[in-house]
Coordinates of C-alpha atoms in Angstrom, one line a residue:
X78 CA -166.2 -28.3 142.9
X79 CA -168.2 -29.4 146.2
X80 CA -166.5 -32.0 148.5
X81 CA -168.5 -34.3 150.6
X82 CA -166.3 -36.1 153.3
X83 CA -168.1 -39.4 154.6
X84 CA -167.0 -40.1 158.3
X85 CA -166.5 -43.8 158.3
X86 CA -167.0 -46.7 155.7
X87 CA -170.4 -46.5 154.2
X88 CA -172.8 -49.4 155.3
X89 CA -173.3 -52.3 152.9
X90 CA -176.2 -51.7 150.6
X91 CA -176.2 -47.8 151.5
X92 CA -176.6 -45.5 148.6
X93 CA -175.1 -42.4 150.1
X94 CA -172.1 -42.3 147.9
X95 CA -174.3 -42.3 144.9
X96 CA -176.7 -39.9 146.4
X97 CA -174.0 -37.4 147.1
X98 CA -172.4 -37.8 143.6
X99 CA -175.8 -37.3 141.9
X100 CA -176.0 -33.9 143.9
X101 CA -172.4 -32.8 142.4
X102 CA -170.1 -33.8 145.3
X103 CA -166.8 -35.3 145.0
X104 CA -166.9 -38.0 147.7
X105 CA -164.0 -38.7 150.2
X106 CA -163.8 -41.2 153.0
X107 CA -162.4 -40.3 156.4
X108 CA -161.2 -43.1 158.6
X109 CA -161.5 -41.2 161.7
X110 CA -162.0 -37.6 163.0
X111 CA -158.5 -36.5 162.6
X112 CA -158.5 -37.7 158.8
X113 CA -161.8 -35.8 158.3
X114 CA -160.2 -32.7 159.7
X115 CA -157.3 -33.3 157.2
X116 CA -159.5 -33.8 154.3
X117 CA -161.6 -30.5 155.2
X118 CA -158.4 -28.7 155.0
X119 CA -157.3 -30.1 151.7
X120 CA -160.9 -29.6 150.1
X121 CA -160.8 -26.4 147.6
X122 CA -161.3 -23.3 149.4
X123 CA -163.7 -21.8 146.7
X124 CA -166.1 -24.7 146.9
X125 CA -168.5 -26.3 149.5
X126 CA -167.5 -28.8 151.8
X127 CA -169.8 -31.3 153.6
X128 CA -169.5 -33.6 156.5
X129 CA -171.8 -36.6 156.3
X130 CA -172.0 -39.7 158.5
X131 CA -171.5 -42.7 156.6
X132 CA -174.3 -44.4 158.3
X133 CA -177.0 -41.7 157.1
X134 CA -180.2 -43.0 156.0
X135 CA -182.7 -40.6 154.3
X136 CA -184.4 -39.3 151.4
X137 CA -182.3 -37.8 148.6
X138 CA -184.3 -34.6 148.6
X139 CA -183.3 -34.1 152.5
X140 CA -179.7 -34.2 151.4
X141 CA -180.4 -31.6 148.8
X142 CA -182.2 -29.4 150.9
X143 CA -179.5 -29.7 153.7
X144 CA -176.4 -29.6 151.6
X145 CA -177.1 -27.8 148.4
X146 CA -179.0 -24.4 149.2
X147 CA -176.6 -21.6 148.0
X148 CA -178.5 -19.1 150.5
X149 CA -176.8 -20.0 153.6
X150 CA -173.0 -20.0 154.6
X151 CA -173.7 -23.0 157.1
X152 CA -176.5 -25.5 156.9
X153 CA -177.4 -28.8 158.5
X154 CA -179.7 -32.1 158.8
X155 CA -179.2 -34.9 161.1
X156 CA -176.2 -36.5 160.4
X157 CA -174.8 -33.9 157.9
X158 CA -173.3 -30.5 157.8
X159 CA -172.2 -28.3 154.9
X160 CA -170.4 -25.1 154.8
X161 CA -169.8 -22.8 151.9
X162 CA -166.9 -20.7 151.5
X163 CA -168.3 -18.2 153.8
X164 CA -168.8 -20.5 156.6
X165 CA -165.6 -22.5 156.0
X166 CA -163.7 -20.9 158.9
X167 CA -166.4 -21.6 161.4
X168 CA -166.8 -25.0 160.2
X169 CA -162.8 -25.9 160.5
X170 CA -162.7 -24.2 163.9
X171 CA -165.7 -26.4 165.3
X172 CA -164.1 -29.5 163.8
X173 CA -160.6 -28.7 165.3
X174 CA -162.1 -28.0 168.6
X175 CA -164.0 -31.5 168.6
X176 CA -160.8 -33.1 167.9
X177 CA -158.6 -31.4 170.3
X178 CA -161.2 -31.8 173.3
X179 CA -161.3 -35.5 172.8
X180 CA -164.4 -35.8 171.2
X181 CA -163.6 -39.3 169.9
X182 CA -161.4 -40.4 167.0
X183 CA -163.5 -43.5 166.2
X184 CA -166.3 -41.8 164.1
X185 CA -168.3 -44.9 164.4
X186 CA -169.0 -44.2 168.2
X187 CA -171.4 -41.1 167.4
X188 CA -172.1 -38.7 164.7
X189 CA -169.1 -36.2 164.0
X190 CA -171.3 -34.3 161.9
X191 CA -174.0 -33.6 164.6
X192 CA -171.1 -32.9 167.2
X193 CA -169.5 -30.3 165.0
X194 CA -173.1 -28.6 164.4
X195 CA -173.5 -28.6 168.4
X196 CA -170.0 -26.8 168.6
X197 CA -171.4 -24.3 165.8
X198 CA -174.4 -23.9 167.6
X199 CA -172.4 -22.9 170.9
X200 CA -170.7 -20.1 169.2
X201 CA -173.9 -19.1 167.5
X202 CA -172.7 -19.6 164.0
X203 CA -176.0 -19.6 162.4
X204 CA -176.4 -22.9 161.1
X205 CA -179.7 -23.1 158.7
X206 CA -181.8 -26.2 159.3
X207 CA -184.2 -26.8 156.6
X208 CA -187.9 -27.9 157.3
X209 CA -187.8 -31.5 156.2
X210 CA -191.5 -32.1 156.8
X211 CA -192.1 -36.0 156.2
X212 CA -188.7 -36.5 154.6
X213 CA -186.4 -38.7 156.5
X214 CA -182.9 -37.9 157.7
X215 CA -181.4 -39.9 160.5
X216 CA -178.2 -42.0 161.7
X217 CA -179.4 -45.3 162.9
X218 CA -177.5 -46.8 165.7
X219 CA -177.9 -50.3 165.0
X220 CA -179.1 -52.7 162.4
X221 CA -182.8 -52.8 163.6
X222 CA -182.8 -49.0 163.5
X223 CA -181.5 -48.9 160.2
X224 CA -184.0 -51.2 158.9
X225 CA -186.7 -49.1 160.5
X226 CA -185.3 -45.9 158.9
X227 CA -185.0 -47.5 155.5
X228 CA -188.7 -48.8 155.7
X229 CA -189.5 -45.2 156.7
X230 CA -188.0 -43.7 153.7
X231 CA -189.8 -46.3 151.4
X232 CA -193.0 -45.3 152.9
X233 CA -192.5 -41.5 151.8
X234 CA -192.7 -40.6 148.1
X235 CA -189.5 -38.5 147.8
X236 CA -190.7 -36.8 144.5
X237 CA -194.3 -36.0 145.7
X238 CA -192.7 -34.3 148.7
X239 CA -190.4 -32.3 146.7
X240 CA -193.1 -31.2 144.2
X241 CA -195.3 -30.2 147.2
X242 CA -192.4 -28.1 148.9
X243 CA -191.9 -26.3 145.6
X244 CA -195.0 -24.5 146.2
X245 CA -195.1 -21.6 148.7
X246 CA -196.9 -22.6 152.0
X247 CA -198.7 -19.3 152.3
X248 CA -200.0 -18.1 148.9
X249 CA -203.3 -16.4 147.4
X250 CA -206.6 -18.2 146.7
X251 CA -206.3 -17.9 143.0
X252 CA -202.6 -19.0 142.9
X253 CA -203.1 -21.8 145.2
X254 CA -206.4 -23.4 143.5
X255 CA -205.8 -22.2 140.0
X256 CA -202.2 -22.1 139.1
X257 CA -200.1 -24.1 141.5
X258 CA -201.9 -27.4 140.9
X259 CA -200.4 -27.6 137.5
X260 CA -197.7 -25.0 137.5
X261 CA -195.4 -27.2 139.9
X262 CA -195.4 -29.7 136.9
X263 CA -194.2 -27.3 134.4
X264 CA -191.4 -26.3 137.0
X265 CA -190.4 -30.1 137.1
X266 CA -190.3 -30.4 133.3
X267 CA -188.2 -27.3 133.2
X268 CA -185.8 -28.8 135.8
X269 CA -185.5 -32.1 133.8
X270 CA -184.7 -30.1 130.5
X271 CA -182.0 -28.0 132.3
X272 CA -183.7 -24.7 132.3
X273 CA -183.2 -22.2 134.8
X274 CA -185.5 -20.1 136.9
X275 CA -183.8 -17.2 135.3
X276 CA -184.7 -18.2 132.1
X277 CA -188.3 -18.7 133.0
X278 CA -188.6 -15.4 134.7
X279 CA -187.4 -13.6 131.5
X280 CA -189.8 -15.8 129.4
X281 CA -192.5 -14.4 132.1
X282 CA -191.4 -10.8 131.5
X283 CA -191.5 -11.3 127.6
X284 CA -194.9 -12.8 127.8
X285 CA -196.0 -9.7 129.8
X286 CA -194.6 -7.3 127.4
X287 CA -196.3 -9.1 124.4
X288 CA -199.7 -8.8 126.3
X289 CA -199.0 -5.3 126.9
X290 CA -198.2 -5.0 123.3
X291 CA -201.5 -6.8 122.3
X292 CA -203.6 -4.3 124.5
X293 CA -201.9 -1.4 122.9
X294 CA -203.6 -2.1 119.6
X295 CA -206.8 -1.1 121.1
X296 CA -208.8 -3.9 119.2
X297 CA -211.0 -6.5 121.0
X298 CA -209.0 -9.2 119.6
X299 CA -206.0 -7.5 121.1
X300 CA -207.5 -7.1 124.4
X301 CA -208.7 -10.7 124.5
X302 CA -205.1 -11.8 123.6
X303 CA -203.6 -9.6 126.1
X304 CA -205.9 -11.1 129.0
X305 CA -204.8 -14.7 127.9
X306 CA -201.1 -13.8 127.9
X307 CA -201.2 -11.9 131.1
X308 CA -202.6 -15.0 132.9
X309 CA -199.7 -17.2 130.9
X310 CA -197.3 -14.7 132.3
X311 CA -198.6 -15.3 135.7
X312 CA -198.4 -18.8 135.4
X313 CA -194.7 -18.7 134.4
X314 CA -194.2 -16.1 137.2
X315 CA -195.3 -18.9 139.7
X316 CA -193.2 -21.4 137.9
X317 CA -190.0 -19.7 138.3
X318 CA -190.1 -19.9 142.0
X319 CA -191.5 -23.3 142.3
X320 CA -188.5 -24.2 139.9
X321 CA -186.1 -22.5 142.3
X322 CA -187.3 -24.2 145.2
X323 CA -187.7 -27.5 143.4
X324 CA -184.1 -27.5 142.2
X325 CA -182.7 -25.2 144.8
X326 CA -181.3 -22.9 142.1
X327 CA -180.9 -19.5 143.9
X328 CA -178.6 -16.7 142.6
X329 CA -178.0 -13.1 142.8
X330 CA -179.0 -12.4 139.5
X331 CA -182.3 -14.2 140.2
X332 CA -183.0 -12.3 143.3
X333 CA -182.5 -9.1 141.2
X334 CA -184.9 -10.3 138.3
X335 CA -187.5 -11.9 140.6
X336 CA -187.7 -8.6 142.9
X337 CA -188.1 -6.2 139.7
X338 CA -189.6 -8.0 136.8
X339 CA -193.3 -8.3 138.6
X340 CA -193.4 -4.5 138.8
X341 CA -192.0 -3.9 135.2
X342 CA -194.6 -6.5 133.9
X343 CA -197.6 -4.9 135.7
X344 CA -196.8 -1.2 135.0
X345 CA -195.9 -2.1 131.4
X346 CA -199.3 -3.7 131.1
X347 CA -201.0 -0.5 132.3
X348 CA -199.1 1.7 129.7
X349 CA -200.2 -0.7 126.9
X350 CA -203.9 -0.5 128.4
X351 CA -203.5 3.2 128.3
X352 CA -202.1 3.1 124.5
X353 CA -204.9 0.9 123.6
X354 CA -207.7 3.1 124.8
X355 CA -205.9 6.0 123.1
X356 CA -206.4 4.0 119.7
X357 CA -210.3 4.3 120.5
X358 CA -210.1 8.0 121.5
X359 CA -210.1 7.5 125.1
X360 CA -207.4 9.1 127.3
X361 CA -207.0 7.1 130.5
X362 CA -203.2 8.0 131.1
X363 CA -204.2 9.7 134.3
X364 CA -206.0 6.4 135.5
X365 CA -203.2 4.4 134.6
X366 CA -200.7 6.6 136.4
X367 CA -203.0 6.6 139.5
X368 CA -203.1 2.9 139.4
X369 CA -199.4 2.5 139.4
X370 CA -199.0 5.2 142.2
X371 CA -201.8 3.5 144.4
X372 CA -200.0 0.0 143.9
X373 CA -196.5 1.4 144.7
X374 CA -197.9 3.2 147.7
X375 CA -199.3 -0.3 148.9
X376 CA -196.1 -1.9 148.6
X377 CA -194.1 0.9 150.3
X378 CA -196.6 0.6 153.1
X379 CA -195.9 -3.2 153.2
X380 CA -192.3 -2.8 153.2
X381 CA -192.0 0.1 155.8
X382 CA -194.4 -2.0 158.2
X383 CA -192.4 -4.9 158.0
X384 CA -189.0 -3.4 158.3
X385 CA -190.2 -1.5 161.3
X386 CA -191.2 -4.6 163.0
X387 CA -188.5 -6.8 161.5
X388 CA -186.6 -7.4 164.9
X389 CA -189.1 -6.5 167.2
X390 CA -190.7 -8.6 170.0
X391 CA -193.8 -10.7 169.3
X392 CA -197.1 -8.6 168.8
X393 CA -199.3 -9.3 172.1
X394 CA -201.7 -6.4 171.1
X395 CA -205.5 -7.1 171.0
X396 CA -205.6 -6.7 167.4
X397 CA -202.8 -9.2 166.6
X398 CA -204.7 -11.7 168.9
X399 CA -207.8 -11.1 167.0
X400 CA -206.2 -11.5 163.6
X401 CA -204.6 -14.9 165.1
X402 CA -208.2 -15.9 166.2
X403 CA -209.5 -15.3 162.8
X404 CA -206.7 -17.2 161.1
X405 CA -207.7 -20.2 163.1
X406 CA -211.2 -20.3 161.3
X407 CA -210.2 -21.9 157.9
X408 CA -212.5 -19.9 155.4
X409 CA -211.6 -16.4 157.0
X410 CA -207.9 -17.2 156.1
X411 CA -208.9 -17.3 152.2
X412 CA -211.4 -14.3 152.6
X413 CA -208.5 -12.1 154.2
X414 CA -206.1 -13.1 151.7
X415 CA -208.6 -12.5 148.6
X416 CA -209.6 -8.8 149.9
X417 CA -206.3 -7.4 150.0
X418 CA -206.1 -8.3 146.3
X419 CA -202.6 -10.0 146.0
X420 CA -201.0 -10.3 142.8
X421 CA -202.8 -13.4 141.6
X422 CA -206.3 -12.0 142.2
X423 CA -205.2 -8.9 140.9
X424 CA -203.9 -10.0 137.7
X425 CA -206.7 -12.5 137.1
X426 CA -209.2 -9.6 137.6
X427 CA -207.1 -7.3 135.3
X428 CA -207.0 -10.2 132.5
X429 CA -210.6 -10.9 132.5
X430 CA -211.7 -7.2 132.8
X431 CA -209.2 -6.5 129.6
X432 CA -210.9 -9.2 127.7
X433 CA -214.5 -8.4 128.2
X434 CA -214.7 -4.7 129.0
X435 CA -212.7 -1.4 128.3
X436 CA -209.5 0.0 129.6
X437 CA -211.3 2.8 131.5
X438 CA -213.6 0.2 133.3
X439 CA -210.7 -2.1 134.0
X440 CA -208.7 0.9 135.5
X441 CA -211.7 2.3 137.6
X442 CA -212.4 -1.4 139.1
X443 CA -208.6 -1.8 139.9
X444 CA -208.4 1.6 141.8
X445 CA -211.5 0.8 143.7
X446 CA -210.2 -2.7 144.6
X447 CA -206.7 -1.5 145.4
X448 CA -207.9 1.4 147.3
X449 CA -210.0 -0.6 149.5
X450 CA -207.3 -3.2 150.0
X451 CA -205.0 -0.6 151.2
X452 CA -207.6 1.0 153.5
X453 CA -208.1 -2.4 155.0
X454 CA -204.5 -3.4 155.3
X455 CA -203.2 -0.1 156.5
X456 CA -205.9 0.4 159.2
X457 CA -205.0 -2.9 160.5
X458 CA -201.3 -2.1 160.8
X459 CA -202.2 1.4 162.3
X460 CA -204.1 -0.4 165.0
X461 CA -201.6 -2.9 165.7
X462 CA -199.0 -0.3 166.1
X463 CA -201.0 1.6 168.4
X464 CA -201.9 -1.1 170.7
X465 CA -198.5 -2.9 171.1
X466 CA -195.7 -2.1 173.5
X467 CA -192.6 -2.6 171.5
X468 CA -189.4 -0.4 170.9
X469 CA -187.9 0.2 167.5
X470 CA -184.4 -0.8 167.0
X471 CA -181.6 1.0 165.6
X472 CA -181.7 -1.2 162.5
X473 CA -185.5 -0.5 162.0
X474 CA -184.9 3.2 162.3
X475 CA -182.0 3.0 159.8
X476 CA -184.1 0.8 157.4
X477 CA -187.0 3.5 157.5
X478 CA -184.6 6.4 157.0
X479 CA -183.3 4.6 154.1
X480 CA -186.9 4.0 152.7
X481 CA -187.8 7.6 153.0
X482 CA -185.2 8.5 150.4
X483 CA -184.4 11.7 151.7
X484 CA -182.2 14.0 149.6
X485 CA -179.6 16.9 150.1
X486 CA -182.1 19.6 150.8
X487 CA -183.9 17.5 153.5
X488 CA -180.6 16.4 155.1
X489 CA -179.5 20.0 155.3
X490 CA -182.6 21.6 156.9
X491 CA -182.9 18.4 159.1
X492 CA -180.0 19.4 161.2
X493 CA -181.7 22.5 162.5
X494 CA -185.3 21.5 162.3
X495 CA -187.6 21.4 165.2
X496 CA -188.8 18.1 166.8
X497 CA -192.3 17.3 165.7
X498 CA -194.4 13.7 165.4
X499 CA -192.8 12.3 162.1
X500 CA -196.0 10.9 160.5
X501 CA -197.8 14.3 161.3
X502 CA -195.2 16.4 159.6
X503 CA -194.8 14.2 156.7
X504 CA -198.5 13.8 156.0
X505 CA -199.0 17.7 156.4
X506 CA -196.2 18.4 153.8
X507 CA -197.7 15.9 151.3
X508 CA -201.1 17.3 151.8
X509 CA -199.7 20.8 151.4
X510 CA -197.9 20.3 148.2
X511 CA -200.6 18.1 146.4
X512 CA -203.7 20.2 147.3
X513 CA -201.6 23.3 146.0
X514 CA -201.2 21.5 142.6
X515 CA -204.7 20.7 142.5
X516 CA -205.8 24.2 143.1
X517 CA -203.0 26.4 141.5
X518 CA -201.5 23.9 138.9
X519 CA -198.3 24.6 137.6
X520 CA -197.8 28.3 139.2
X521 CA -195.6 29.7 141.7
X522 CA -198.0 29.2 144.7
X523 CA -197.6 25.3 144.1
X524 CA -193.6 26.1 144.2
X525 CA -194.0 27.8 147.6
X526 CA -196.0 24.7 148.7
X527 CA -193.3 22.4 147.5
X528 CA -190.7 24.5 149.5
X529 CA -192.9 24.0 152.5
X530 CA -192.9 20.3 151.7
X531 CA -189.1 20.4 151.9
X532 CA -189.4 22.2 155.2
X533 CA -191.8 19.8 156.6
X534 CA -190.0 16.6 155.3
X535 CA -186.9 17.8 157.1
X536 CA -189.0 18.0 160.3
X537 CA -190.3 14.4 159.8
X538 CA -186.7 13.0 159.6
X539 CA -185.0 15.2 162.2
X540 CA -184.9 12.5 164.7
X541 CA -184.8 8.5 164.5
X542 CA -187.8 7.3 163.0
X543 CA -188.7 5.0 166.3
X544 CA -192.2 6.1 166.9
X545 CA -195.1 3.8 167.0
X546 CA -196.4 5.1 163.6
X547 CA -193.0 6.3 162.1
X548 CA -193.4 3.5 159.6
X549 CA -195.9 5.7 157.8
X550 CA -193.4 8.5 156.9
X551 CA -192.0 6.6 153.7
X552 CA -195.4 5.8 152.3
X553 CA -196.6 9.7 152.9
X554 CA -193.4 10.8 150.9
X555 CA -194.2 8.3 148.1
X556 CA -197.7 9.7 148.0
X557 CA -196.8 13.3 147.8
X558 CA -194.1 12.9 145.1
X559 CA -196.2 10.7 142.9
X560 CA -199.3 12.5 143.6
X561 CA -197.8 15.9 142.8
X562 CA -196.5 14.6 139.3
X563 CA -199.7 13.2 138.4
X564 CA -201.8 16.4 139.6
X565 CA -199.4 18.7 137.8
X566 CA -199.4 16.7 134.8
X567 CA -203.2 16.1 134.7
X568 CA -203.6 19.9 135.1
X569 CA -201.3 20.7 132.2
X570 CA -203.8 20.1 129.5
X571 CA -201.3 19.0 127.0
X572 CA -201.2 15.7 125.0
X573 CA -198.1 13.5 126.1
X574 CA -197.5 15.1 129.5
X575 CA -199.2 12.3 131.4
X576 CA -197.2 9.5 129.6
X577 CA -194.2 11.5 130.2
X578 CA -195.2 11.7 134.0
X579 CA -196.0 7.8 134.0
X580 CA -192.3 7.3 132.6
X581 CA -191.1 9.7 135.4
X582 CA -193.1 8.0 138.3
X583 CA -192.0 4.4 136.8
X584 CA -188.2 5.5 136.8
X585 CA -188.5 6.8 140.5
X586 CA -190.6 3.7 141.8
X587 CA -187.9 1.5 140.3
X588 CA -185.3 3.1 142.4
X589 CA -187.5 3.0 145.5
X590 CA -188.1 -0.8 144.8
X591 CA -184.3 -1.3 144.3
X592 CA -183.6 0.3 147.8
X593 CA -186.3 -2.3 149.5
X594 CA -184.7 -5.5 148.0
X595 CA -181.1 -4.1 148.9
X596 CA -182.3 -3.8 152.3
X597 CA -184.0 -7.1 152.4
X598 CA -180.8 -8.7 151.5
X599 CA -178.9 -6.8 154.4
X600 CA -176.9 -5.1 151.7
X601 CA -177.9 -1.5 152.9
X602 CA -179.3 1.2 151.1
X603 CA -178.1 2.4 147.6
X604 CA -175.0 4.6 147.6
X605 CA -175.5 8.1 149.1
X606 CA -174.1 9.6 145.9
X607 CA -177.0 8.1 143.6
X608 CA -179.6 9.4 146.2
X609 CA -178.0 12.8 145.9
X610 CA -177.9 12.7 142.2
X611 CA -181.5 11.9 141.8
X612 CA -182.3 14.7 144.2
X613 CA -184.3 12.7 146.9
X614 CA -188.0 12.8 147.0
X615 CA -188.1 16.4 148.1
X616 CA -185.7 17.7 145.6
X617 CA -187.6 15.8 142.8
X618 CA -190.9 17.2 144.0
X619 CA -189.5 20.8 144.3
X620 CA -187.9 20.4 140.8
X621 CA -191.4 19.4 139.2
X622 CA -193.1 22.1 140.5
X623 CA -190.6 24.6 139.4
X624 CA -190.7 23.2 135.9
X625 CA -194.3 23.2 135.6
X626 CA -194.3 26.9 136.8
X627 CA -191.4 28.1 134.6
X628 CA -192.0 26.3 131.5
X629 CA -195.1 26.2 128.9
X630 CA -197.0 23.1 129.1
X631 CA -195.1 21.8 125.7
X632 CA -191.8 22.6 127.3
X633 CA -192.9 21.0 130.7
X634 CA -193.6 17.7 128.6
X635 CA -190.2 17.6 127.2
X636 CA -188.6 18.5 130.6
X637 CA -190.5 15.5 132.4
X638 CA -189.3 13.3 129.6
X639 CA -185.6 14.3 130.1
X640 CA -186.0 14.0 133.6
X641 CA -187.4 10.5 133.6
X642 CA -184.6 9.3 131.1
X643 CA -181.9 10.8 133.4
X644 CA -183.4 9.2 136.4
X645 CA -184.1 5.9 134.7
X646 CA -180.3 5.9 133.4
X647 CA -178.8 6.7 136.6
X648 CA -180.7 4.2 138.7
X649 CA -180.7 1.4 136.4
X650 CA -177.0 1.5 135.6
X651 CA -176.1 1.5 139.3
X652 CA -178.8 -1.1 140.1
X653 CA -177.4 -3.5 137.3
X654 CA -174.0 -2.9 138.7
X655 CA -174.8 -4.0 142.3
X656 CA -177.0 -7.0 141.5
X657 CA -174.3 -8.4 139.3
X658 CA -171.5 -7.9 141.6
X659 CA -169.9 -10.1 144.1
X660 CA -171.3 -8.3 146.8
X661 CA -175.0 -8.7 146.0
X662 CA -176.9 -10.8 148.4
X663 CA -177.6 -14.6 147.3
X664 CA -181.1 -14.5 148.2
X665 CA -184.4 -15.6 146.7
X666 CA -187.4 -13.5 147.1
X667 CA -190.5 -15.2 147.6
X668 CA -192.8 -12.5 145.8
X669 CA -195.0 -9.7 147.0
X670 CA -198.3 -10.8 148.6
X671 CA -199.6 -7.5 147.0

């Protein structure tokens, strides 16, 4: 049970007690600061506790934002401060220090809650302050100020602000103008009926899977239905995040579902399109796998660049200055957001092309569009990295090492490997194994190239990844591993190998996405035993080349299937165990722009 402690008697006509109770708080009244300290100590240790000035005047949603967001141990707005169990000790210490230092026993003199926040800031406790925008949160000092504050509250529509804030401030063109204008009302409808974001997320997944099943029929009617359902799935995908922001329903399980379901939906739809094309005698599995690889590599470029610069100083390079200048011109902002083909534009394009063309055309347009977007974004980030003066931190280097997904082979060789520019070594190793697979296919020269890839990947990670372009190492490793699987499967010439390869890449990609979201939640990488058990990127690449050389094409298909199932079981079981455990980060991911 959450406990709210009012410091002083509420002002006649104030709705503060009712507002707090509507937010789920058990309201207590403290006659002075010492009484407030006693009530905080008596509040249930496993619940949230809040100090609220009895003179508080403001919107209900301002209180909701300040006092009920589960993502932050400590949070505050003017006149109120709250602590979850994780921030309880800091709050108690600050309150005790205020009382012992003679901060005043008569709580009506000034705001005890605000003084406590000042004390928390002094010890750098990390108090979250939500953006209130036009919402009012104030502690008037006299009747005239109180009347003015109440009038200001009446002048602002609390519900309109709440609906507007449910939509992400930065989103793609299609999402902003074609989805969010009505999906926010769907989110409110869901909130008023007690639906949770996780339920909406699950509904979005089921809708996308039904869309994939429709595409798999291979009929024109099935393709049309698939396109419509894919858009419906995206509407629900927007709605779940808006519902979470509207009602502040964030959870560890929700973070995991939101972080992974988008990828599952999109890649399952690719598989459905490939199955539908096969019904008409057109084999597009190579295109489907290529689209998944390209999209996954785009994401790891985003993840690696962001992690490398997570705690770096502001970018003052000429490239960044030009980007900021372009952002000051309204229309260029939307053009730049659209050409990177974010999820809204991409899904809309896929849905329309599915309904009116063929799977082959859909995949080719998708590949060309994503390739252009990847070139544009990566080139810009390379220029920024080369022209900025910044030092990578130890945290950034560790995040890049975790994203690299090095296995036991690479780790063993890295101890004695010579120093060499990491991106060059990673790119050279990747090109060596992929080109060899394209030239020799599943033959022993490709295995030798894979051994070279192991050695070069060890060279790439033999030192901390703190160079200007070292964030390119994880994307190079992803492209090398996935590309090798694609080329060997395509060169086998046996039906069923490419679908098996699709399953293997999907399972490994899930492992890599899972790593990303753990790092984003400050929970570290997956356990070392899991990385070793699935071989690391270099171990899996070497194993696949050995299987292709040692087995017949039919046996290679079976081996890829078994490997895909084994990797999927290992990573899924560990991922589910982590994300439903008490140690999982209670964060809400805002979704990928790409």
